[in-house]
mmCIF file of C-alpha atoms (C1' of nucleotides) in Angstrom:
data_model
loop_
_atom_site.group_PDB
_atom_site.id
_atom_site.type_symbol
_atom_site.label_atom_id
_atom_site.label_comp_id
_atom_site.label_asym_id
_atom_site.label_seq_id
_atom_site.Cartn_x
_atom_site.Cartn_y
_atom_site.Cartn_z
ATOM 1 C CA MET A 1 20.272 17.305 -13.071
ATOM 2 C CA SER A 2 16.571 16.792 -12.773
ATOM 3 C CA ILE A 3 16.606 13.116 -11.956
ATOM 4 C CA GLY A 4 19.572 12.637 -9.781
ATOM 5 C CA PHE A 5 22.147 10.166 -11.007
ATOM 6 C CA GLU A 6 24.598 12.811 -12.199
ATOM 7 C CA ALA A 7 27.672 13.605 -10.132
ATOM 8 C CA HIS A 8 27.414 16.742 -8.050
ATOM 9 C CA ASN A 9 28.830 18.593 -5.074
ATOM 10 C CA HIS A 10 27.811 16.767 -1.941
ATOM 11 C CA ASP A 11 29.219 19.381 0.411
ATOM 12 C CA ALA A 12 26.732 21.795 -1.065
ATOM 13 C CA CYS A 13 23.953 19.197 -0.748
ATOM 14 C CA VAL A 14 24.709 18.814 2.926
ATOM 15 C CA ALA A 15 24.997 22.520 3.641
ATOM 16 C CA THR A 16 21.860 23.543 1.828
ATOM 17 C CA GLY A 17 19.893 20.547 3.052
ATOM 18 C CA VAL A 18 20.712 21.281 6.660
ATOM 19 C CA ALA A 19 20.062 24.988 6.212
ATOM 20 C CA GLN A 20 16.673 24.346 4.646
ATOM 21 C CA ALA A 21 15.719 21.994 7.434
ATOM 22 C CA GLN A 22 16.846 24.460 10.091
ATOM 23 C CA ALA A 23 14.889 27.254 8.477
ATOM 24 C CA TYR A 24 11.783 25.115 8.259
ATOM 25 C CA CYS A 25 12.085 24.054 11.886
ATOM 26 C CA ALA A 26 12.571 27.635 13.037
ATOM 27 C CA LYS A 27 9.477 28.674 11.132
ATOM 28 C CA GLU A 28 7.350 25.790 12.407
ATOM 29 C CA GLY A 29 8.577 25.743 15.962
ATOM 30 C CA LEU A 30 10.266 22.348 15.580
ATOM 31 C CA LYS A 31 13.490 21.422 17.275
ATOM 32 C CA MET A 32 16.424 20.540 15.074
ATOM 33 C CA THR A 33 18.455 18.956 17.821
ATOM 34 C CA PRO A 34 22.087 17.839 17.449
ATOM 35 C CA THR A 35 21.126 14.198 17.006
ATOM 36 C CA ARG A 36 18.501 14.957 14.384
ATOM 37 C CA GLN A 37 20.789 17.291 12.522
ATOM 38 C CA ARG A 38 23.592 14.780 12.591
ATOM 39 C CA VAL A 39 21.375 12.052 11.185
ATOM 40 C CA LEU A 40 20.229 14.397 8.448
ATOM 41 C CA GLU A 41 23.835 15.276 7.657
ATOM 42 C CA ILE A 42 24.755 11.613 7.441
ATOM 43 C CA LEU A 43 21.921 10.944 5.022
ATOM 44 C CA LEU A 44 22.711 14.016 2.946
ATOM 45 C CA ARG A 45 26.374 13.216 2.811
ATOM 46 C CA HIS A 46 25.914 9.674 1.607
ATOM 47 C CA HIS A 47 23.092 10.502 -0.709
ATOM 48 C CA ARG A 48 22.125 6.909 -1.076
ATOM 49 C CA ALA A 49 20.179 4.266 0.769
ATOM 50 C CA PHE A 50 21.531 4.052 4.265
ATOM 51 C CA GLY A 51 20.381 1.578 6.889
ATOM 52 C CA ALA A 52 19.411 2.601 10.383
ATOM 53 C CA TYR A 53 22.270 0.617 11.869
ATOM 54 C CA ASP A 54 24.769 2.170 9.485
ATOM 55 C CA ILE A 55 23.600 5.593 10.598
ATOM 56 C CA LEU A 56 23.839 4.451 14.171
ATOM 57 C CA GLU A 57 27.443 3.466 13.701
ATOM 58 C CA GLU A 58 28.312 6.943 12.490
ATOM 59 C CA LEU A 59 26.389 8.512 15.337
ATOM 60 C CA ARG A 60 28.307 6.375 17.762
ATOM 61 C CA ASN A 61 31.584 7.622 16.358
ATOM 62 C CA ASP A 62 30.403 11.136 17.110
ATOM 63 C CA GLY A 63 29.387 10.278 20.662
ATOM 64 C CA LEU A 64 25.782 11.132 19.850
ATOM 65 C CA GLY A 65 23.958 8.063 21.047
ATOM 66 C CA SER A 66 24.636 4.446 20.492
ATOM 67 C CA GLN A 67 21.348 2.608 20.802
ATOM 68 C CA PRO A 68 18.813 1.871 18.067
ATOM 69 C CA PRO A 69 15.985 3.971 19.490
ATOM 70 C CA VAL A 70 18.127 7.078 19.141
ATOM 71 C CA VAL A 71 18.443 6.736 15.421
ATOM 72 C CA TYR A 72 14.903 5.511 14.851
ATOM 73 C CA ARG A 73 13.541 8.472 16.766
ATOM 74 C CA ALA A 74 15.604 10.893 14.758
ATOM 75 C CA LEU A 75 14.491 9.216 11.539
ATOM 76 C CA ASP A 76 10.854 9.385 12.631
ATOM 77 C CA PHE A 77 11.226 13.103 13.101
ATOM 78 C CA LEU A 78 12.992 13.654 9.792
ATOM 79 C CA ILE A 79 10.478 11.578 7.877
ATOM 80 C CA LYS A 80 7.465 13.109 9.594
ATOM 81 C CA HIS A 81 8.584 16.569 8.590
ATOM 82 C CA GLY A 82 9.675 15.659 5.115
ATOM 83 C CA PHE A 83 13.452 15.852 5.471
ATOM 84 C CA ALA A 84 13.968 12.191 4.768
ATOM 85 C CA HIS A 85 12.186 9.199 3.283
ATOM 86 C CA LYS A 86 12.156 5.502 3.909
ATOM 87 C CA LEU A 87 12.820 3.134 1.038
ATOM 88 C CA GLU A 88 10.484 0.309 1.848
ATOM 89 C CA ARG A 89 12.073 -2.037 -0.585
ATOM 90 C CA LEU A 90 15.431 -1.746 1.140
ATOM 91 C CA ASN A 91 14.429 -0.984 4.708
ATOM 92 C CA ALA A 92 16.745 1.963 4.383
ATOM 93 C CA PHE A 93 16.616 5.728 4.410
ATOM 94 C CA VAL A 94 17.549 8.683 2.231
ATOM 95 C CA ALA A 95 17.555 12.429 2.688
ATOM 96 C CA CYS A 96 14.780 14.151 0.810
ATOM 97 C CA SER A 97 15.875 15.777 -2.414
ATOM 98 C CA HIS A 98 13.004 18.256 -2.455
ATOM 99 C CA PRO A 99 12.526 19.386 1.121
ATOM 100 C CA GLY A 100 9.854 21.891 1.940
ATOM 101 C CA GLN A 101 7.632 20.783 -0.886
ATOM 102 C CA ASP A 102 4.516 18.805 -0.216
ATOM 103 C CA HIS A 103 5.160 15.874 -2.463
ATOM 104 C CA ALA A 104 4.545 12.280 -3.400
ATOM 105 C CA PRO A 105 8.069 11.070 -3.952
ATOM 106 C CA ALA A 106 9.059 8.197 -6.196
ATOM 107 C CA PHE A 107 12.410 6.485 -6.183
ATOM 108 C CA LEU A 108 14.681 4.808 -8.690
ATOM 109 C CA ILE A 109 16.994 2.445 -6.864
ATOM 110 C CA CYS A 110 20.074 1.064 -8.583
ATOM 111 C CA ASN A 111 20.707 -2.558 -7.644
ATOM 112 C CA ASP A 112 24.312 -2.350 -8.786
ATOM 113 C CA CYS A 113 25.717 0.740 -7.112
ATOM 114 C CA GLY A 114 23.007 1.474 -4.570
ATOM 115 C CA SER A 115 22.424 5.024 -5.736
ATOM 116 C CA VAL A 116 18.949 6.394 -5.320
ATOM 117 C CA ALA A 117 17.237 9.088 -7.354
ATOM 118 C CA GLU A 118 14.155 10.786 -6.026
ATOM 119 C CA THR A 119 11.677 12.007 -8.573
ATOM 120 C CA GLN A 120 8.476 13.903 -8.241
ATOM 121 C CA THR A 121 5.142 12.576 -9.373
ATOM 122 C CA SER A 122 1.861 14.303 -9.901
ATOM 123 C CA PRO A 123 -0.566 12.592 -7.565
ATOM 124 C CA GLU A 124 -3.537 13.713 -9.608
ATOM 125 C CA LYS A 125 -2.174 11.889 -12.652
ATOM 126 C CA SER A 126 -1.078 8.709 -10.964
ATOM 127 C CA GLN A 127 -2.667 5.398 -11.803
ATOM 128 C CA LEU A 128 -2.491 4.426 -8.164
ATOM 129 C CA ARG A 129 -4.511 7.478 -7.130
ATOM 130 C CA GLU A 130 -6.913 6.868 -9.955
ATOM 131 C CA ALA A 131 -7.436 3.257 -8.880
ATOM 132 C CA ALA A 132 -7.960 4.454 -5.320
ATOM 133 C CA ARG A 133 -10.501 7.002 -6.426
ATOM 134 C CA LYS A 134 -12.452 4.390 -8.359
ATOM 135 C CA ALA A 135 -12.427 2.057 -5.372
ATOM 136 C CA GLY A 136 -13.525 4.736 -2.917
ATOM 137 C CA PHE A 137 -10.219 4.331 -1.123
ATOM 138 C CA THR A 138 -8.796 7.294 0.794
ATOM 139 C CA VAL A 139 -5.041 7.523 0.266
ATOM 140 C CA GLU A 140 -2.866 8.649 3.148
ATOM 141 C CA ALA A 141 0.558 7.836 1.811
ATOM 142 C CA THR A 142 2.052 6.186 -1.232
ATOM 143 C CA VAL A 143 5.128 4.115 -1.864
ATOM 144 C CA LEU A 144 6.492 4.346 -5.393
ATOM 145 C CA GLU A 145 9.789 2.615 -5.966
ATOM 146 C CA ALA A 146 11.547 1.065 -8.930
ATOM 147 C CA ASP A 147 14.472 -1.318 -8.721
ATOM 148 C CA GLY A 148 16.801 -1.569 -11.630
ATOM 149 C CA THR A 149 20.002 -0.291 -13.119
ATOM 150 C CA CYS A 150 21.030 3.336 -13.233
ATOM 151 C CA PRO A 151 22.455 4.853 -16.414
ATOM 152 C CA LEU A 152 26.017 4.793 -15.092
ATOM 153 C CA CYS A 153 25.904 1.115 -14.250
ATOM 154 C CA THR A 154 24.086 0.285 -17.474
ATOM 155 C CA THR A 155 26.780 1.905 -19.580
ATOM 156 C CA ASP A 156 30.003 0.552 -18.253
ATOM 157 C CA GLY A 157 29.313 -1.826 -15.456
ATOM 158 C CA SER A 158 30.835 0.374 -12.783
ATOM 159 C CA PRO A 159 29.174 2.955 -10.570
ATOM 160 C CA ALA A 160 30.092 6.621 -10.487
ATOM 161 C CA MET B 1 -15.677 -6.346 -8.342
ATOM 162 C CA SER B 2 -12.798 -4.879 -10.229
ATOM 163 C CA ILE B 3 -10.879 -3.422 -7.337
ATOM 164 C CA GLY B 4 -11.267 -5.857 -4.547
ATOM 165 C CA PHE B 5 -12.775 -4.535 -1.360
ATOM 166 C CA GLU B 6 -16.176 -6.102 -1.951
ATOM 167 C CA ALA B 7 -17.208 -9.225 -0.092
ATOM 168 C CA HIS B 8 -16.890 -12.440 -2.068
ATOM 169 C CA ASN B 9 -16.624 -16.181 -1.830
ATOM 170 C CA HIS B 10 -13.215 -17.057 -0.458
ATOM 171 C CA ASP B 11 -13.659 -20.782 -0.952
ATOM 172 C CA ALA B 12 -13.899 -20.106 -4.650
ATOM 173 C CA CYS B 13 -10.867 -17.820 -4.482
ATOM 174 C CA VAL B 14 -8.858 -20.564 -2.895
ATOM 175 C CA ALA B 15 -10.016 -23.275 -5.258
ATOM 176 C CA THR B 16 -9.524 -21.303 -8.427
ATOM 177 C CA GLY B 17 -6.280 -19.756 -7.257
ATOM 178 C CA VAL B 18 -4.770 -23.129 -6.467
ATOM 179 C CA ALA B 19 -6.079 -24.635 -9.698
ATOM 180 C CA GLN B 20 -4.612 -21.817 -11.769
ATOM 181 C CA ALA B 21 -1.271 -22.167 -10.042
ATOM 182 C CA GLN B 22 -1.252 -25.910 -10.550
ATOM 183 C CA ALA B 23 -2.095 -25.535 -14.199
ATOM 184 C CA TYR B 24 0.641 -22.971 -14.684
ATOM 185 C CA CYS B 25 3.191 -25.163 -12.935
ATOM 186 C CA ALA B 26 2.225 -28.181 -14.991
ATOM 187 C CA LYS B 27 2.618 -26.162 -18.164
ATOM 188 C CA GLU B 28 5.957 -24.655 -17.151
ATOM 189 C CA GLY B 29 7.468 -27.719 -15.546
ATOM 190 C CA LEU B 30 7.434 -26.197 -12.070
ATOM 191 C CA LYS B 31 6.760 -28.150 -8.931
ATOM 192 C CA MET B 32 3.761 -27.189 -6.872
ATOM 193 C CA THR B 33 4.830 -29.096 -3.790
ATOM 194 C CA PRO B 34 2.650 -29.591 -0.710
ATOM 195 C CA THR B 35 4.397 -26.849 1.230
ATOM 196 C CA ARG B 36 4.130 -24.363 -1.587
ATOM 197 C CA GLN B 37 0.518 -25.187 -2.221
ATOM 198 C CA ARG B 38 -0.312 -24.928 1.438
ATOM 199 C CA VAL B 39 1.297 -21.512 1.703
ATOM 200 C CA LEU B 40 -0.634 -20.369 -1.352
ATOM 201 C CA GLU B 41 -3.863 -21.684 0.169
ATOM 202 C CA ILE B 42 -3.179 -19.822 3.390
ATOM 203 C CA LEU B 43 -2.615 -16.595 1.504
ATOM 204 C CA LEU B 44 -5.661 -17.096 -0.681
ATOM 205 C CA ARG B 45 -7.859 -17.951 2.251
ATOM 206 C CA HIS B 46 -6.950 -14.897 4.265
ATOM 207 C CA HIS B 47 -6.918 -12.602 1.321
ATOM 208 C CA ARG B 48 -5.118 -9.959 3.255
ATOM 209 C CA ALA B 49 -1.622 -9.043 4.341
ATOM 210 C CA PHE B 50 -0.169 -12.018 6.124
ATOM 211 C CA GLY B 51 3.238 -12.087 7.791
ATOM 212 C CA ALA B 52 5.755 -14.848 7.160
ATOM 213 C CA TYR B 53 5.610 -15.942 10.779
ATOM 214 C CA ASP B 54 1.823 -16.015 10.743
ATOM 215 C CA ILE B 55 1.969 -18.295 7.741
ATOM 216 C CA LEU B 56 4.581 -20.381 9.492
ATOM 217 C CA GLU B 57 2.290 -20.867 12.456
ATOM 218 C CA GLU B 58 -0.422 -22.289 10.198
ATOM 219 C CA LEU B 59 2.079 -24.496 8.421
ATOM 220 C CA ARG B 60 3.235 -25.814 11.754
ATOM 221 C CA ASN B 61 -0.298 -26.767 12.672
ATOM 222 C CA ASP B 62 -0.397 -28.839 9.502
ATOM 223 C CA GLY B 63 2.899 -30.545 10.232
ATOM 224 C CA LEU B 64 4.411 -29.051 7.087
ATOM 225 C CA GLY B 65 7.579 -27.511 8.400
ATOM 226 C CA SER B 66 8.168 -25.340 11.376
ATOM 227 C CA GLN B 67 11.232 -23.250 10.660
ATOM 228 C CA PRO B 68 11.392 -19.843 8.997
ATOM 229 C CA PRO B 69 13.339 -20.929 5.913
ATOM 230 C CA VAL B 70 10.501 -23.257 4.966
ATOM 231 C CA VAL B 71 8.014 -20.453 4.612
ATOM 232 C CA TYR B 72 10.467 -17.990 3.077
ATOM 233 C CA ARG B 73 11.443 -20.507 0.444
ATOM 234 C CA ALA B 74 7.858 -21.218 -0.400
ATOM 235 C CA LEU B 75 7.152 -17.495 -0.593
ATOM 236 C CA ASP B 76 10.178 -16.981 -2.832
ATOM 237 C CA PHE B 77 8.793 -19.557 -5.217
ATOM 238 C CA LEU B 78 5.272 -18.145 -5.191
ATOM 239 C CA ILE B 79 6.501 -14.607 -5.723
ATOM 240 C CA LYS B 80 8.986 -15.550 -8.408
ATOM 241 C CA HIS B 81 6.263 -17.194 -10.442
ATOM 242 C CA GLY B 82 3.657 -14.558 -9.835
ATOM 243 C CA PHE B 83 1.329 -16.401 -7.460
ATOM 244 C CA ALA B 84 1.963 -14.031 -4.594
ATOM 245 C CA HIS B 85 3.347 -10.589 -3.891
ATOM 246 C CA LYS B 86 5.190 -8.963 -1.065
ATOM 247 C CA LEU B 87 3.816 -5.792 0.449
ATOM 248 C CA GLU B 88 6.985 -3.888 1.188
ATOM 249 C CA ARG B 89 5.268 -1.377 3.379
ATOM 250 C CA LEU B 90 4.060 -4.109 5.719
ATOM 251 C CA ASN B 91 6.730 -6.761 5.308
ATOM 252 C CA ALA B 92 3.859 -9.070 4.576
ATOM 253 C CA PHE B 93 2.507 -11.156 1.753
ATOM 254 C CA VAL B 94 -0.658 -11.605 -0.283
ATOM 255 C CA ALA B 95 -1.824 -14.032 -2.906
ATOM 256 C CA CYS B 96 -1.882 -12.570 -6.371
ATOM 257 C CA SER B 97 -5.309 -11.551 -7.582
ATOM 258 C CA HIS B 98 -4.394 -11.829 -11.247
ATOM 259 C CA PRO B 99 -2.210 -14.872 -11.577
ATOM 260 C CA GLY B 100 -0.891 -15.871 -14.933
ATOM 261 C CA GLN B 101 -0.808 -12.329 -16.232
ATOM 262 C CA ASP B 102 2.451 -10.536 -16.622
ATOM 263 C CA HIS B 103 1.726 -7.483 -14.576
ATOM 264 C CA ALA B 104 2.946 -4.528 -12.578
ATOM 265 C CA PRO B 105 0.717 -4.791 -9.544
ATOM 266 C CA ALA B 106 -0.279 -1.910 -7.314
ATOM 267 C CA PHE B 107 -1.834 -2.241 -3.893
ATOM 268 C CA LEU B 108 -4.307 -0.346 -1.773
ATOM 269 C CA ILE B 109 -3.764 -1.233 1.865
ATOM 270 C CA CYS B 110 -6.377 -0.361 4.466
ATOM 271 C CA ASN B 111 -4.792 0.755 7.713
ATOM 272 C CA ASP B 112 -7.982 0.092 9.657
ATOM 273 C CA CYS B 113 -9.014 -3.410 8.681
ATOM 274 C CA GLY B 114 -5.870 -4.663 6.967
ATOM 275 C CA SER B 115 -7.618 -5.581 3.742
ATOM 276 C CA VAL B 116 -5.570 -5.339 0.583
ATOM 277 C CA ALA B 117 -6.770 -4.710 -2.948
ATOM 278 C CA GLU B 118 -4.547 -5.452 -5.883
ATOM 279 C CA THR B 119 -5.011 -3.338 -8.948
ATOM 280 C CA GLN B 120 -3.410 -3.406 -12.340
ATOM 281 C CA THR B 121 -1.405 -0.574 -13.755
ATOM 282 C CA SER B 122 -0.233 0.079 -17.264
ATOM 283 C CA PRO B 123 3.535 0.251 -17.051
ATOM 284 C CA GLU B 124 3.724 2.246 -20.248
ATOM 285 C CA LYS B 125 1.586 4.984 -18.735
ATOM 286 C CA SER B 126 3.164 5.149 -15.315
ATOM 287 C CA GLN B 127 4.934 8.248 -14.127
ATOM 288 C CA LEU B 128 7.536 6.084 -12.453
ATOM 289 C CA ARG B 129 8.373 4.373 -15.756
ATOM 290 C CA GLU B 130 8.374 7.712 -17.490
ATOM 291 C CA ALA B 131 10.793 9.157 -14.947
ATOM 292 C CA ALA B 132 12.967 6.081 -15.353
ATOM 293 C CA ARG B 133 12.962 6.423 -19.104
ATOM 294 C CA LYS B 134 14.015 10.073 -18.867
ATOM 295 C CA ALA B 135 16.824 9.176 -16.494
ATOM 296 C CA GLY B 136 18.077 6.308 -18.605
ATOM 297 C CA PHE B 137 17.222 3.970 -15.770
ATOM 298 C CA THR B 138 16.369 0.356 -16.573
ATOM 299 C CA VAL B 139 13.459 -0.844 -14.453
ATOM 300 C CA GLU B 140 13.451 -4.424 -13.242
ATOM 301 C CA ALA B 141 10.633 -4.287 -10.727
ATOM 302 C CA THR B 142 8.314 -1.720 -9.259
ATOM 303 C CA VAL B 143 6.675 -1.268 -5.892
ATOM 304 C CA LEU B 144 3.411 0.656 -5.965
ATOM 305 C CA GLU B 145 1.526 0.790 -2.706
ATOM 306 C CA ALA B 146 -0.934 3.153 -1.120
ATOM 307 C CA ASP B 147 -1.835 3.228 2.560
ATOM 308 C CA GLY B 148 -5.141 4.607 3.568
ATOM 309 C CA THR B 149 -8.711 3.739 4.390
ATOM 310 C CA CYS B 150 -10.847 1.376 2.370
ATOM 311 C CA PRO B 151 -14.417 2.281 1.461
ATOM 312 C CA LEU B 152 -15.924 -0.002 4.094
ATOM 313 C CA CYS B 153 -13.881 1.503 6.901
ATOM 314 C CA THR B 154 -14.451 5.016 5.616
ATOM 315 C CA THR B 155 -18.200 4.586 5.693
ATOM 316 C CA ASP B 156 -18.961 3.097 9.038
ATOM 317 C CA GLY B 157 -15.775 2.660 10.964
ATOM 318 C CA SER B 158 -15.915 -1.121 10.913
ATOM 319 C CA PRO B 159 -14.394 -3.552 8.467
ATOM 320 C CA ALA B 160 -16.444 -5.945 6.431
ATOM 321 C "C1'" DT C 1 10.618 30.357 42.348
ATOM 322 C "C1'" DT C 2 8.150 26.561 42.149
ATOM 323 C "C1'" DG C 3 5.832 22.977 40.021
ATOM 324 C "C1'" DA C 4 3.316 20.974 36.085
ATOM 325 C "C1'" DT C 5 3.756 19.519 31.425
ATOM 326 C "C1'" DA C 6 5.596 18.140 27.076
ATOM 327 C "C1'" DG C 7 9.259 16.877 24.454
ATOM 328 C "C1'" DT C 8 13.718 14.778 23.934
ATOM 329 C "C1'" DG C 9 17.310 11.545 24.795
ATOM 330 C "C1'" DG C 10 19.652 7.371 27.205
ATOM 331 C "C1'" DT C 11 19.334 2.627 28.202
ATOM 332 C "C1'" DT C 12 17.882 -2.167 28.695
ATOM 333 C "C1'" DA C 13 15.563 -5.565 26.860
ATOM 334 C "C1'" DT C 14 13.046 -7.777 23.445
ATOM 335 C "C1'" DA C 15 10.154 -8.303 19.280
ATOM 336 C "C1'" DT C 16 9.958 -8.982 14.414
ATOM 337 C "C1'" DT C 17 11.646 -10.108 9.968
ATOM 338 C "C1'" DA C 18 14.938 -12.619 7.225
ATOM 339 C "C1'" DT C 19 18.967 -15.441 5.776
ATOM 340 C "C1'" DA C 20 23.387 -18.259 5.997
ATOM 341 C "C1'" DA C 21 25.032 -22.650 6.146
ATOM 342 C "C1'" DC C 22 24.881 -27.351 6.065
ATOM 343 C "C1'" DA C 23 22.716 -31.954 5.998
ATOM 344 C "C1'" DT C 24 19.198 -34.918 3.917
ATOM 345 C "C1'" DA C 25 15.869 -36.309 0.534
ATOM 346 C "C1'" DT C 26 13.702 -36.631 -4.046
ATOM 347 C "C1'" DC C 27 13.501 -37.262 -8.695
ATOM 348 C "C1'" DA C 28 14.536 -37.275 -13.413
ATOM 349 C "C1'" DA C 29 17.946 -37.731 -16.914
ATOM 350 C "C1'" DA C 30 22.331 -39.637 -18.553
ATOM 351 C "C1'" DT D 1 22.875 -46.323 -10.722
ATOM 352 C "C1'" DT D 2 25.249 -42.485 -10.676
ATOM 353 C "C1'" DT D 3 24.794 -37.770 -11.341
ATOM 354 C "C1'" DG D 4 22.938 -33.296 -11.126
ATOM 355 C "C1'" DA D 5 19.419 -30.308 -10.070
ATOM 356 C "C1'" DT D 6 15.866 -29.146 -7.015
ATOM 357 C "C1'" DA D 7 13.518 -29.276 -2.684
ATOM 358 C "C1'" DT D 8 13.204 -29.850 2.341
ATOM 359 C "C1'" DG D 9 14.768 -29.992 7.286
ATOM 360 C "C1'" DT D 10 17.340 -27.890 10.873
ATOM 361 C "C1'" DT D 11 20.389 -24.991 13.651
ATOM 362 C "C1'" DA D 12 22.001 -20.819 14.311
ATOM 363 C "C1'" DT D 13 22.250 -16.062 13.676
ATOM 364 C "C1'" DA D 14 21.758 -11.653 11.197
ATOM 365 C "C1'" DA D 15 19.224 -7.512 10.375
ATOM 366 C "C1'" DT D 16 15.543 -4.469 11.349
ATOM 367 C "C1'" DA D 17 12.559 -2.282 14.716
ATOM 368 C "C1'" DT D 18 10.042 -1.164 19.031
ATOM 369 C "C1'" DA D 19 8.408 -1.348 24.051
ATOM 370 C "C1'" DA D 20 9.135 0.367 28.394
ATOM 371 C "C1'" DC D 21 11.199 2.947 31.717
ATOM 372 C "C1'" DC D 22 13.963 6.716 33.607
ATOM 373 C "C1'" DA D 23 16.279 11.203 33.492
ATOM 374 C "C1'" DC D 24 17.002 15.747 31.656
ATOM 375 C "C1'" DT D 25 15.531 20.168 29.822
ATOM 376 C "C1'" DA D 26 12.672 23.819 28.302
ATOM 377 C "C1'" DT D 27 8.589 26.272 28.831
ATOM 378 C "C1'" DC D 28 5.106 28.329 31.018
ATOM 379 C "C1'" DA D 29 1.575 29.267 34.425
ATOM 380 C "C1'" DA D 30 0.673 30.204 39.213
#
DNA sequence: TTGATAGTGGTTATATTATAACATATCAAA
DNA sequence: TTTGATATGTTATAATATAACCACTATCAA
């Protein structure tokens, strides 16, 4: 369960993810508005890379805004506060698997089935941080992504 | 000199970079065509993140093709054979600083001055590879990028 | 209660990045 | 010299993202 390709109960993912985000927002004085919550739910439900325009289409179906800025603004909020991440390699988005933790996420992205696993790294041990330190470079954010084939697709050629 | 933010002779960069690429192509039976070479020269000369449409504008000035596919095809070739890399965070491109080596590059990207340093990592030691191994995930390619502030911009607020 | 302010959302328009599809050209091998 | 593979030229469009402006709402101070 630690890495994320195993099957699991997405309803629970969605419920706990939304609850955690709501709790965090209440504590920090942030506004979890209907649009933001809906975008988070969409990301949690799919639990895979999801493009901004795919999210937008679902939002539209819910009557919650139909223009790109709506979804990009919601994503900005979710990313800023750690509820979601952008996959730079795919220009797509995923819900955070470890919300509430200050973390340097890394992603394993399956090219076959599109599933995405978020893993934690230890910034103090990373080669990237070490290289930055040596160079006198101040790191603000890191992007750590691997493309490849997930165990399910490796084994039998078909996704979960 | 190991990391890449220091000032250095770009003419030499360009000359040696092109020569190395030509040698590699000759050895491998690849074609270093005028367009491809010109795109490589542009990347080497600027030695920073350079967008596809910025490259295209320079190509146009040289009469070497004026439509997007021209530059994207050249970039595909250069990237495929290790002469250039894409910075996913910026949707931009840089010449490779270590051509001819089979490597897992990592980048330090200065948000102030736009300079980019390419550093080497040891795949066998990386936390991303380790996480992949644990998950049974087969890695095909990795993206390792850090945003932040380079030593020159940290020190005095102005780029080199 | 009013009015100032900040944050959010709606909308139009447009910018930026990238590729599909098809025609033409080049070149080397059969 | 035909063939096949690779490369280039071109048109059109897809996919991703943001600027700019206006309206609404909540909050809070006067």
